CSV table of C-alpha atoms in Angstrom, one decimal:
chain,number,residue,atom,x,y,z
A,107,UNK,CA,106.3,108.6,62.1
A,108,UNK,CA,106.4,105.7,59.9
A,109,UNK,CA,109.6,104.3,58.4
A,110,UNK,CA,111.1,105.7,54.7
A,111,UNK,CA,112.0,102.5,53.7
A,112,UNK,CA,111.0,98.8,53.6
A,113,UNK,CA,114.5,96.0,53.6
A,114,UNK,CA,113.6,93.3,51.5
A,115,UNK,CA,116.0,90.4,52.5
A,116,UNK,CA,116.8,86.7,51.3
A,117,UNK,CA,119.7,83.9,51.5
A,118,UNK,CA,122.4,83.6,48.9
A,119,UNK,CA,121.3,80.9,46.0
A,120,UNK,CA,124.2,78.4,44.8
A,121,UNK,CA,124.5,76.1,41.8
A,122,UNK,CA,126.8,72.9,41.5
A,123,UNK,CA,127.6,73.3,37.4
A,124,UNK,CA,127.5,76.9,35.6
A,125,UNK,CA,127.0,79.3,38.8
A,126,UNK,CA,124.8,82.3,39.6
A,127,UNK,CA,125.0,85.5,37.9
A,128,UNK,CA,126.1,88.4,40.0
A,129,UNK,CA,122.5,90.3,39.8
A,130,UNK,CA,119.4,89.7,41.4
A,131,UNK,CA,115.8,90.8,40.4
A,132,UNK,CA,113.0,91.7,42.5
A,133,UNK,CA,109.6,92.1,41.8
A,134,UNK,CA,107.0,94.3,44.1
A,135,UNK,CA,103.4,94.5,42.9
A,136,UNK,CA,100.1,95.1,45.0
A,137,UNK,CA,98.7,92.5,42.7
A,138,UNK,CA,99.4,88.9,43.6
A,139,UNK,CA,99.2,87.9,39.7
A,140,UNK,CA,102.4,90.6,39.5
A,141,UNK,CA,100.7,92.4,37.1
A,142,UNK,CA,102.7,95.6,35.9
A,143,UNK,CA,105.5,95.0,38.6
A,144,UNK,CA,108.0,97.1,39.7
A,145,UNK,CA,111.2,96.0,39.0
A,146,UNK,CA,114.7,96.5,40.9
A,147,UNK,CA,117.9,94.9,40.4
A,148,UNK,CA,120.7,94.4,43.0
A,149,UNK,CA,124.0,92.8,43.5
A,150,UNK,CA,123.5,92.1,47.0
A,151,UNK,CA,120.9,90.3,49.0
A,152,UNK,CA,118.8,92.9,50.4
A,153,UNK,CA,116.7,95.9,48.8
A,154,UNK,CA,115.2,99.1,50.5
A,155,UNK,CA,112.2,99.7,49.1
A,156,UNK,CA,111.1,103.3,49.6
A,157,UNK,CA,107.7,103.9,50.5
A,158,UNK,CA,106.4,107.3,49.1
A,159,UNK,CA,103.8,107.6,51.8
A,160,UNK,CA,101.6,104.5,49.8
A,161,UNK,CA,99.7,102.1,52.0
A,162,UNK,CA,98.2,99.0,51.5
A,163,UNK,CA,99.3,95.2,51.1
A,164,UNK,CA,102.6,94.3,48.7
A,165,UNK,CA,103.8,91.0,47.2
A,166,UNK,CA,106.9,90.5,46.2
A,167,UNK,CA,109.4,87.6,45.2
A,168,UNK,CA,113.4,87.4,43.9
A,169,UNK,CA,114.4,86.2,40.4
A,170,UNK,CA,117.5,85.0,40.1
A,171,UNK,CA,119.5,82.9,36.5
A,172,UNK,CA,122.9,80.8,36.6
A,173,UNK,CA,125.1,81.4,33.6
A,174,UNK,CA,123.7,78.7,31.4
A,175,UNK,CA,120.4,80.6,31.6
A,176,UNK,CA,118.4,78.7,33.7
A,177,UNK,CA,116.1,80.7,36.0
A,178,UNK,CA,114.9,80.4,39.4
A,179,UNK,CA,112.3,82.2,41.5
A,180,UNK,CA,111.6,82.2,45.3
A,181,UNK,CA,108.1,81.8,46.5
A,182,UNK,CA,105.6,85.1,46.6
A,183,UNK,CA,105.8,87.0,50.2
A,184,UNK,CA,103.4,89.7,51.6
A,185,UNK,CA,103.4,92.5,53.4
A,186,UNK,CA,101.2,95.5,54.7
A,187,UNK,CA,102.6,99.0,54.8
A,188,UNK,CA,100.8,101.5,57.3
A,189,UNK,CA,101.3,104.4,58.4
A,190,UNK,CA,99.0,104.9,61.1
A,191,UNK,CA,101.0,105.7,64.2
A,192,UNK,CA,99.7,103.4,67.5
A,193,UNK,CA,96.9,104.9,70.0
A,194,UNK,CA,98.5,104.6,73.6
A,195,UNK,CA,96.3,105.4,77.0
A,196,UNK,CA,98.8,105.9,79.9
A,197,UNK,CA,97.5,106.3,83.6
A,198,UNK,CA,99.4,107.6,86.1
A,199,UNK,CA,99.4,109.0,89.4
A,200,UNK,CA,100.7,112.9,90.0
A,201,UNK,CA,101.7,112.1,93.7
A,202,UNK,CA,102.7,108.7,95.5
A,203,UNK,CA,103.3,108.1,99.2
A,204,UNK,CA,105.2,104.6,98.3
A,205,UNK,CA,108.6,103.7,96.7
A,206,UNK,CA,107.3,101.6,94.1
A,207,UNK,CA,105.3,103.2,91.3
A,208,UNK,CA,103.0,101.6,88.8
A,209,UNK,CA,101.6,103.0,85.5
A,210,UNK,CA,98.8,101.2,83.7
A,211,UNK,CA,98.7,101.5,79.9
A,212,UNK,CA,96.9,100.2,77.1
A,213,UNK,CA,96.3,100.9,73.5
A,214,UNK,CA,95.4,99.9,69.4
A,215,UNK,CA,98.0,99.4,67.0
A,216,UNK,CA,100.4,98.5,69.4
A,217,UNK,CA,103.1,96.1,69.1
A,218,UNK,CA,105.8,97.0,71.6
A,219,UNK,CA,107.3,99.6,74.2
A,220,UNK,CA,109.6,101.2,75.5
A,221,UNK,CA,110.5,103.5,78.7
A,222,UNK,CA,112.7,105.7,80.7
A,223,UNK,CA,113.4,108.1,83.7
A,224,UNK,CA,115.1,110.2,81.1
A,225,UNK,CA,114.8,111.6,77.7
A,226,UNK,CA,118.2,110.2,76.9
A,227,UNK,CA,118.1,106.9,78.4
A,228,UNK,CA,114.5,106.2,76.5
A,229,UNK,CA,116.5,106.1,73.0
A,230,UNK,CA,119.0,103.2,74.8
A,231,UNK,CA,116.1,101.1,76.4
A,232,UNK,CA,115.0,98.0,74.8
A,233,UNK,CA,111.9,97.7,73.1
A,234,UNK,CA,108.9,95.6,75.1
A,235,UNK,CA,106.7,92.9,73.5
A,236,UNK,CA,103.3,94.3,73.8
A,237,UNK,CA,100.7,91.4,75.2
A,238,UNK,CA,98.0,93.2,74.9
A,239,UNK,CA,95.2,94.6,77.0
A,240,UNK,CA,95.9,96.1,80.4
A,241,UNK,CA,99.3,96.4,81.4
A,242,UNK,CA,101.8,97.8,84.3
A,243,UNK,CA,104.8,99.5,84.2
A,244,UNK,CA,106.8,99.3,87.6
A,245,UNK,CA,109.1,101.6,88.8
A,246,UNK,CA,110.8,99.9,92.4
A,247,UNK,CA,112.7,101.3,95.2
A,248,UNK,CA,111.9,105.1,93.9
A,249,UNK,CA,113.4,108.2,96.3
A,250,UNK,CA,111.9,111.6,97.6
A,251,UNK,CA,111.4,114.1,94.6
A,252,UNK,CA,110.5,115.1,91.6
A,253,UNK,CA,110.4,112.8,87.8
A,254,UNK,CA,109.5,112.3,84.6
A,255,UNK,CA,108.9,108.9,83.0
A,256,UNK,CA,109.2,108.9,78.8
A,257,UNK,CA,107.4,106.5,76.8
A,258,UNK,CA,107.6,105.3,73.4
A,259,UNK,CA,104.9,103.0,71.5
A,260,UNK,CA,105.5,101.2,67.8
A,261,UNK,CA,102.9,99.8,65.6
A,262,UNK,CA,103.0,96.8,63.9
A,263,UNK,CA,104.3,98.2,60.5
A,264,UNK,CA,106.9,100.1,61.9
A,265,UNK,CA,105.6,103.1,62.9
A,266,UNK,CA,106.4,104.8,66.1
A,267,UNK,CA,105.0,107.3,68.6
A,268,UNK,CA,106.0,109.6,71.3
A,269,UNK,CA,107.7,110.2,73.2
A,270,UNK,CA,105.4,110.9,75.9
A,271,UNK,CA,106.6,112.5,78.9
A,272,UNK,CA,104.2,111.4,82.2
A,273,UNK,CA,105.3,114.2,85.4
A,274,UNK,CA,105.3,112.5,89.2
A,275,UNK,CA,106.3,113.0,92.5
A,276,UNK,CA,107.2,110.4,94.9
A,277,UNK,CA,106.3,111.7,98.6
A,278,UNK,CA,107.2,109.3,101.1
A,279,UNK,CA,107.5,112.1,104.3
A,280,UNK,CA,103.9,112.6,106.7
A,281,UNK,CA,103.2,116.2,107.5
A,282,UNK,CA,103.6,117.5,110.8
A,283,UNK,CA,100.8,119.1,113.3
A,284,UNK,CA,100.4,120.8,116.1
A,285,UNK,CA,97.6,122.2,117.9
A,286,UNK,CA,97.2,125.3,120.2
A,287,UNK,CA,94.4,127.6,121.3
A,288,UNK,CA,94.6,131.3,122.4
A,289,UNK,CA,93.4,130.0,126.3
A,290,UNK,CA,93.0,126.5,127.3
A,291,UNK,CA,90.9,127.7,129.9
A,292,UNK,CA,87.4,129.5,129.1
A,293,UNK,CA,84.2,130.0,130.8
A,294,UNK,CA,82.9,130.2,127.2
A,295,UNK,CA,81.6,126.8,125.1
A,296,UNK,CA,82.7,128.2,122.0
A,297,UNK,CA,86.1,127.9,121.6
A,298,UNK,CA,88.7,128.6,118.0
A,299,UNK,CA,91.8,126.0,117.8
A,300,UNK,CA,94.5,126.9,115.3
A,301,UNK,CA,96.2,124.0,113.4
A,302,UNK,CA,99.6,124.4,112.5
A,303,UNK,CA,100.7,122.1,109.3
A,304,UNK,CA,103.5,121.7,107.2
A,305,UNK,CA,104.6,119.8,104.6
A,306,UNK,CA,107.7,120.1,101.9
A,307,UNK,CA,106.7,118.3,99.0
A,308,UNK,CA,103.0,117.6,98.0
A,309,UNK,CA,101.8,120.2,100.5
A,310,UNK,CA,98.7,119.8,103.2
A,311,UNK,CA,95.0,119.0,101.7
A,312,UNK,CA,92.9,117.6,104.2
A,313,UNK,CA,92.3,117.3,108.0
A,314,UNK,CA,89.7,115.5,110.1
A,315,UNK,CA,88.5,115.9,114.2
A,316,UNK,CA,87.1,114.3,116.9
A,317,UNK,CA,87.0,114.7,120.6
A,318,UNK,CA,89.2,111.6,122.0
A,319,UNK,CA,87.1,108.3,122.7
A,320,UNK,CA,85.0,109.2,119.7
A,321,UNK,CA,84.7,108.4,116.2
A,322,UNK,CA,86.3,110.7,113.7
A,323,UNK,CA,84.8,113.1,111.4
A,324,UNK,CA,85.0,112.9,107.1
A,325,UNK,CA,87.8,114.5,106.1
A,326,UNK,CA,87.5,117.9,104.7
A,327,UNK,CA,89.4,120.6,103.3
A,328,UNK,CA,91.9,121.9,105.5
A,329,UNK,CA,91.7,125.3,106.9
A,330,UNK,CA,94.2,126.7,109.7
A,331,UNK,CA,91.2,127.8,112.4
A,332,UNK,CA,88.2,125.1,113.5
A,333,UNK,CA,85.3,126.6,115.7
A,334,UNK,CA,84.2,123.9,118.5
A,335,UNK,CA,81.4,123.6,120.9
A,336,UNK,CA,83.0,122.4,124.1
A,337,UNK,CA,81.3,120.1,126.3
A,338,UNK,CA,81.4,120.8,130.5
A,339,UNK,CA,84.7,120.2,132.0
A,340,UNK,CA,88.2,118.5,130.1
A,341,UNK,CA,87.9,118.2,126.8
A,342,UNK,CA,90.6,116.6,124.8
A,343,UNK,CA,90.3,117.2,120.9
A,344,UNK,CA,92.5,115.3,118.2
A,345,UNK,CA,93.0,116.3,114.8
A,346,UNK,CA,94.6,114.7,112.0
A,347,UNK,CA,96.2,115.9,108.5
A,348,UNK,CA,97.0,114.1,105.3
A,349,UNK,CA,98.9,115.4,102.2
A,350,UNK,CA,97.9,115.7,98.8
A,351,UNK,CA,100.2,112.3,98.4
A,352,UNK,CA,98.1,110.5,100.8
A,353,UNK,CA,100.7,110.4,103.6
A,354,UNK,CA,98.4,110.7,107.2
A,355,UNK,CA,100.5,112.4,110.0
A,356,UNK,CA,100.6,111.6,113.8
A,357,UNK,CA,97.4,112.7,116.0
A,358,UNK,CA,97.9,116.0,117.6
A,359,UNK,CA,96.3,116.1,121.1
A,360,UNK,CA,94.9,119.3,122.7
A,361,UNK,CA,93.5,119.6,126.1
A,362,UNK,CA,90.8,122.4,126.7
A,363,UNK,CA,88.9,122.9,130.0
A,364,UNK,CA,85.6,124.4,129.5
A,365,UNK,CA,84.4,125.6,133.4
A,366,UNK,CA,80.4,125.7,133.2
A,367,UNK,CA,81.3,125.5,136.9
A,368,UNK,CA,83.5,124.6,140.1
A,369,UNK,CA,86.3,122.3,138.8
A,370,UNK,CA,85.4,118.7,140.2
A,371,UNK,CA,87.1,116.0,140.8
A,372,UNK,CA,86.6,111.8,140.5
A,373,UNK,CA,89.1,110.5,142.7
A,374,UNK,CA,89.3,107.3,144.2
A,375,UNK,CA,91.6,106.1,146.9
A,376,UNK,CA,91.9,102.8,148.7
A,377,UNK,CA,90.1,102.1,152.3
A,378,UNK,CA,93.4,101.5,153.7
A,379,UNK,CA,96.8,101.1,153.4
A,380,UNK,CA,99.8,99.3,155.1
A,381,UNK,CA,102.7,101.7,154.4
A,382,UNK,CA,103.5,105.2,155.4
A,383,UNK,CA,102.7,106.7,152.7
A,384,UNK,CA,100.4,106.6,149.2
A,385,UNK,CA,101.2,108.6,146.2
A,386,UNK,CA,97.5,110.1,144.6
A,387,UNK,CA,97.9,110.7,140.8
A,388,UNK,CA,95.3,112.9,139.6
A,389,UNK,CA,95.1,114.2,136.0
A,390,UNK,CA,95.7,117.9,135.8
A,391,UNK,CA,92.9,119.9,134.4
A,392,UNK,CA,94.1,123.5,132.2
A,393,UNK,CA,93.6,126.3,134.2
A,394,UNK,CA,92.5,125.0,136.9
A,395,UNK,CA,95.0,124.9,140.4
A,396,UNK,CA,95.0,122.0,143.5
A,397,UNK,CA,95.4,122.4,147.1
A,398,UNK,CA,95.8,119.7,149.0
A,399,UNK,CA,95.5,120.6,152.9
A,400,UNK,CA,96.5,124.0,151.9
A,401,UNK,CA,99.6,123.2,149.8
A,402,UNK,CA,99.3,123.9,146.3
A,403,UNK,CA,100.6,120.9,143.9
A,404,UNK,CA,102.3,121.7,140.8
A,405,UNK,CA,101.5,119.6,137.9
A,406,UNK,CA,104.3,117.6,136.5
A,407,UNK,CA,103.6,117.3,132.4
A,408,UNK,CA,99.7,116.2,132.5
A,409,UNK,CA,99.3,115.0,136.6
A,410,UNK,CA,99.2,116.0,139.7
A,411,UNK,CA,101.2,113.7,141.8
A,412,UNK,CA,100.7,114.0,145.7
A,413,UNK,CA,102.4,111.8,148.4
A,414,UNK,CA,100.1,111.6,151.1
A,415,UNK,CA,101.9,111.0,154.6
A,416,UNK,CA,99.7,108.0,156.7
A,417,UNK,CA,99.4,107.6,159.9
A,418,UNK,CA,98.0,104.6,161.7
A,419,UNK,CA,94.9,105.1,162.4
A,420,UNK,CA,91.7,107.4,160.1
A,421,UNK,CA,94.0,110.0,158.0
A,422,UNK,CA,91.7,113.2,156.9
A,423,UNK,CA,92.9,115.3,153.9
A,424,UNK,CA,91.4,118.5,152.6
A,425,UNK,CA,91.5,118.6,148.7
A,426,UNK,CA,90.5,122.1,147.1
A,427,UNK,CA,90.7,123.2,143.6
A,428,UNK,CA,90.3,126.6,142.2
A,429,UNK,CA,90.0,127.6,138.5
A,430,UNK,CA,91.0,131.0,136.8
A,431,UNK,CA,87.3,132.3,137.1
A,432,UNK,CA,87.9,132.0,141.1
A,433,UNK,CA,85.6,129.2,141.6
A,434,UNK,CA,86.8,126.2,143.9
A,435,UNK,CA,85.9,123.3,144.8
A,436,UNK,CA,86.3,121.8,148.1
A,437,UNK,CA,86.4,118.1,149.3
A,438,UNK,CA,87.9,115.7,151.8
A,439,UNK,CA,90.0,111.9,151.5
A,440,UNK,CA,90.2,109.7,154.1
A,441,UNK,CA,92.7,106.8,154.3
A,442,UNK,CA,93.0,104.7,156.9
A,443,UNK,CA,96.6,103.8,157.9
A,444,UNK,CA,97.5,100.3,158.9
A,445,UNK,CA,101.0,99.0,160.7
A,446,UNK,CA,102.6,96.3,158.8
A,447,UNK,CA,102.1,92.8,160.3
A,448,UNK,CA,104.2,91.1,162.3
A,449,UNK,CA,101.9,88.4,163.5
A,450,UNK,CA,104.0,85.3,162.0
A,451,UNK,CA,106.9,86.3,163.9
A,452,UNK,CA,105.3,85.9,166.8
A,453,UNK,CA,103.5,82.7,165.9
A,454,UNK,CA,106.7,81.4,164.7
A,455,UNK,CA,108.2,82.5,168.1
A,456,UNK,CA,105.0,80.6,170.1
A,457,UNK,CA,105.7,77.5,168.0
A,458,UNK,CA,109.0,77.4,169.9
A,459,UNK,CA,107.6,77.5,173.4
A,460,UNK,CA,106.9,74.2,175.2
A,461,UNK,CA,103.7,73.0,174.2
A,462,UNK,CA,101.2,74.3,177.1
A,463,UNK,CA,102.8,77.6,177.0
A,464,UNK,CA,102.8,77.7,172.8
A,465,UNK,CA,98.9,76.5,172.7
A,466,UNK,CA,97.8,79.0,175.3
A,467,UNK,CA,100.2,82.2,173.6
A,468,UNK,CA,98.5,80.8,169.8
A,469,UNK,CA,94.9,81.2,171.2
A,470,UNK,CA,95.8,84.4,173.0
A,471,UNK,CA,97.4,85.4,169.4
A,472,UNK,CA,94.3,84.6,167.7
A,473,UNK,CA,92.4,86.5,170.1
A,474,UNK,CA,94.1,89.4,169.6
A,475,UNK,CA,93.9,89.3,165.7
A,476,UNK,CA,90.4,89.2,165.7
A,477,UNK,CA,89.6,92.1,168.4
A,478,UNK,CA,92.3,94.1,166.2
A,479,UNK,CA,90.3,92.9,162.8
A,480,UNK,CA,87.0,94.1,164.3
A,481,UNK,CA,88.0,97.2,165.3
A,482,UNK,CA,89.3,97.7,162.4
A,483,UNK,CA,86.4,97.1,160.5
A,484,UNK,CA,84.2,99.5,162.9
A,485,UNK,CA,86.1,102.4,162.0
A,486,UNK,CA,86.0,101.9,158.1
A,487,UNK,CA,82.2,101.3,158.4
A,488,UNK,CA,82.0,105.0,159.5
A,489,UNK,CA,80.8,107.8,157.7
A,490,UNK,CA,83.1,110.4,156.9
A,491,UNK,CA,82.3,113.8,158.5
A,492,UNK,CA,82.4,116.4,155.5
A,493,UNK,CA,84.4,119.5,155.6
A,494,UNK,CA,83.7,122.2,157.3
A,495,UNK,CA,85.6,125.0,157.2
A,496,UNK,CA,86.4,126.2,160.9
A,497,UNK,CA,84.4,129.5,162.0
A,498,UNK,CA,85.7,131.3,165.3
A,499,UNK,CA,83.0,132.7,167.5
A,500,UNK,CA,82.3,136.3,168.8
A,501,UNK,CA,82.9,136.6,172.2
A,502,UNK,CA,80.8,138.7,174.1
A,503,UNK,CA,82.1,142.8,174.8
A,504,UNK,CA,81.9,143.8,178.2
A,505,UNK,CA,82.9,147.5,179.5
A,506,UNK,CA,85.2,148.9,181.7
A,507,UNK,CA,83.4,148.5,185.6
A,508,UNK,CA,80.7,146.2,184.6
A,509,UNK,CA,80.9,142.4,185.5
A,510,UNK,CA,80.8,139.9,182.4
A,511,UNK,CA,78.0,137.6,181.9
A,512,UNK,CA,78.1,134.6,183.0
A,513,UNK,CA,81.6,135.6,185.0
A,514,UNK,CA,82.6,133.2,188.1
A,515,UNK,CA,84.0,136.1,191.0
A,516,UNK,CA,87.4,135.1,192.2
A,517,UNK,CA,87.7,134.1,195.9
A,518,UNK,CA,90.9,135.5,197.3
A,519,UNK,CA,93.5,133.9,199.7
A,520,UNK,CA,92.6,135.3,202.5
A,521,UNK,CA,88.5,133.7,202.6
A,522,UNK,CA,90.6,130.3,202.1
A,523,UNK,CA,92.4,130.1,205.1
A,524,UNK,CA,89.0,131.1,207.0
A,525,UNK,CA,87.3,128.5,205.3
A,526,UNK,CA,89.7,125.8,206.5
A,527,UNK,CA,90.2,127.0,209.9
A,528,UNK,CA,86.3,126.2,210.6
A,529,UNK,CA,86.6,123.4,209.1
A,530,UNK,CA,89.6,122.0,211.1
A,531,UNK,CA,87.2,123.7,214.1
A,532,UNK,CA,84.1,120.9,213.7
A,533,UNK,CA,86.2,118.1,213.3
């Protein structure tokens, strides 16, 4: 609303000889040539000039006589009474995901502002110096919750208003996801995953998914089931939620095993090794168990960890896996086991021989080494013999009285002796 009044101010006159009379006289017109003027007198040095609602430009000036009669008048001043109230465009966000908010403003017939978080505060704030066109009003180091930001605007003449009252929230927490299926293990490609999300303050609005080593999808609307075509073997699907603030919360992982067939495994192992044992990790597929030479191995968290006695020498191992269908898969690892070397100590120890004896023992050394490398090399060139499981065969049924084929008669100890009587007989 625009102000009642108008204070019309000037500075105390003085004069050296007579002195100036008490009163003061001052002339508003809304001609410059103060034609038919309105006319107020006052003791003091100021005037409120009411208004009555009339706009448009004023002059006005101060007359003022000593005692001797003289008269003096100041020089003519203008001003412009309107009561248009200013035009104020204020841009805000509804939700935030940082501690530091920013409004954007602008407006006509604006000459300065003012803010506040509160109603209250607003009418203790200081009023701004409007620059003009686009500007910011920042609100640092803001908490969790809920606010109100109030806003005043003044015109030029006077004339003030709002205040406006601009609603946010400030949501600085991610929402939390979790992702589960009603059987991680399905002979079926179709397969519904349920996504779990919760959020306090802005609530959940959209989600996105990929399978993992892929791009991700557009986000979309977010609904608490997702339908997925599943792809042979382990699939791994991430999913990812964001909040209507614009917080994005940590990828949830979910493992699903889609058996089109026997559960196979890649698994690669060195050609040999020196100590007396190797420790296999494999990654453990849902649903799906592992044998290795008959043993089943529990999964600890995502793997299968399996430490693998060696032997010197070729090392054989049976590995089997078997899904919740019944299917299995059957394979074999092959290691070969090597002793640790000691061959420097027993150069070292030649070294120390006199120097006949230490050439001949470092040749024989070398000797050795390379017959043992050789050999060596021999037996990883062969091929591995594939599993076979072992299959005992029928033995043939013979009945009670009747000689078995293919049956060797015993000779009893009696034809012995008579054999080596005639014997002793010829010689």
């Amino acid at each position: 609303m625009a102000p009642a009044t108008v204070r019309f101010r000037w500075s105390y006159p003085w004069d050296e000889t007579s002195g100036v009379v008490s009163n003061y006289i001052l002339e508003v017109s809304k001609s410059s040539t103060f034609s038919s003027p309105l006319i107020f007198s006052t003791e003091k040095n100021y005037y409120d000039f009411p208004y009555d609602n009339q706009t448009g430009t004023y002059y006005w000036r101060v007359r003022v006589k000593d005692r001797a009669g003289n008269e003096n008048c100041t020089q003519v001043y203008r001003f412009t009474y309107s009561s248009e109230a200013p035009v104020v465009r204020l841009e805000a966000q509804e939700m935030v995901n940082s501690p530091q908010v920013r409004f954007t403003f602008s407006g006509s017939n604006l000459a300065a502002y003012r803010y506040a978080l509160s109603e209250g505060d607003l009418y203790r704030s200081r009023w701004i110096d409007y620059e003009g066109g686009l500007s910011e009003i920042i609100l640092p180091s803001m908490s969790e919750g809920r606010f109100a930001l109030f806003f005043e605007a003044k015109s030029p003449a006077g004339v003030v208003s709002g205040p406006y009252g601009v609603e946010f929230m400030v949501d600085l927490t991610p929402p939390a996801l979790s992702l589960s299926a009603d059987n991680i293990f399905s002979v079926n490609r179709s397969r519904t995953i349920f996504l779990r999300a919760e959020d306090r303050l802005s609530g959940v609005s959209q989600m996105r998914l990929r399978f993992a080593g892929e791009n991700w999808g557009p986000w979309e609307n977010f609904v608490p089931s997702k339908v997925l075509q599943l792809r042979e073997g382990l699939n791994v699907v991430e999913a990812q939620v964001r909040d209507r603030a614009g917080n994005e919360s940590i990828v949830a992982r979910l493992e699903l095993y889609y058996s089109a067939g026997p559960p196979r495994l890649e698994i690669s192992t060195p050609q040999s090794v020196s100590g007396p044992s190797y420790t296999l990790s494999i990654h453990a597929l849902p649903g799906v168990s592992l044998f290795v030479n008959g043993e089943e191995i529990k999964p600890i968290g995502d793997q299968w960890v399996v430490n693998l006695p060696v032997r010197k020498g070729r090392n054989v191992y049976t590995i089997r896996t078997e899904d919740l269908a019944g299917r299995s898969w059957e394979n074999t690892l092959e290691i070969f086991g090597q002793q640790e070397a000691r061959g420097w100590e027993l150069k070292n120890f030649l070294l120390l021989l006199p120097l006949p004896l230490g050439v001949a023992g470092i040749l024989l050394f070398r000797w050795w080494d390379r017959r043992k490398r050789q050999r060596m090399e021999m037996l990883l060139q062969r091929r591995a013999v594939p599993f076979k499981p072992a299959v005992q065969e029928e033995k043939p049924t013979t009945q009670v009285g009747e000689p078995a084929e293919g049956a060797v008669p015993l000779v009893g100890r009696k034809a012995i002796k008579t054999l080596k009587r005639r014997r002793e007989k010829v010689e």
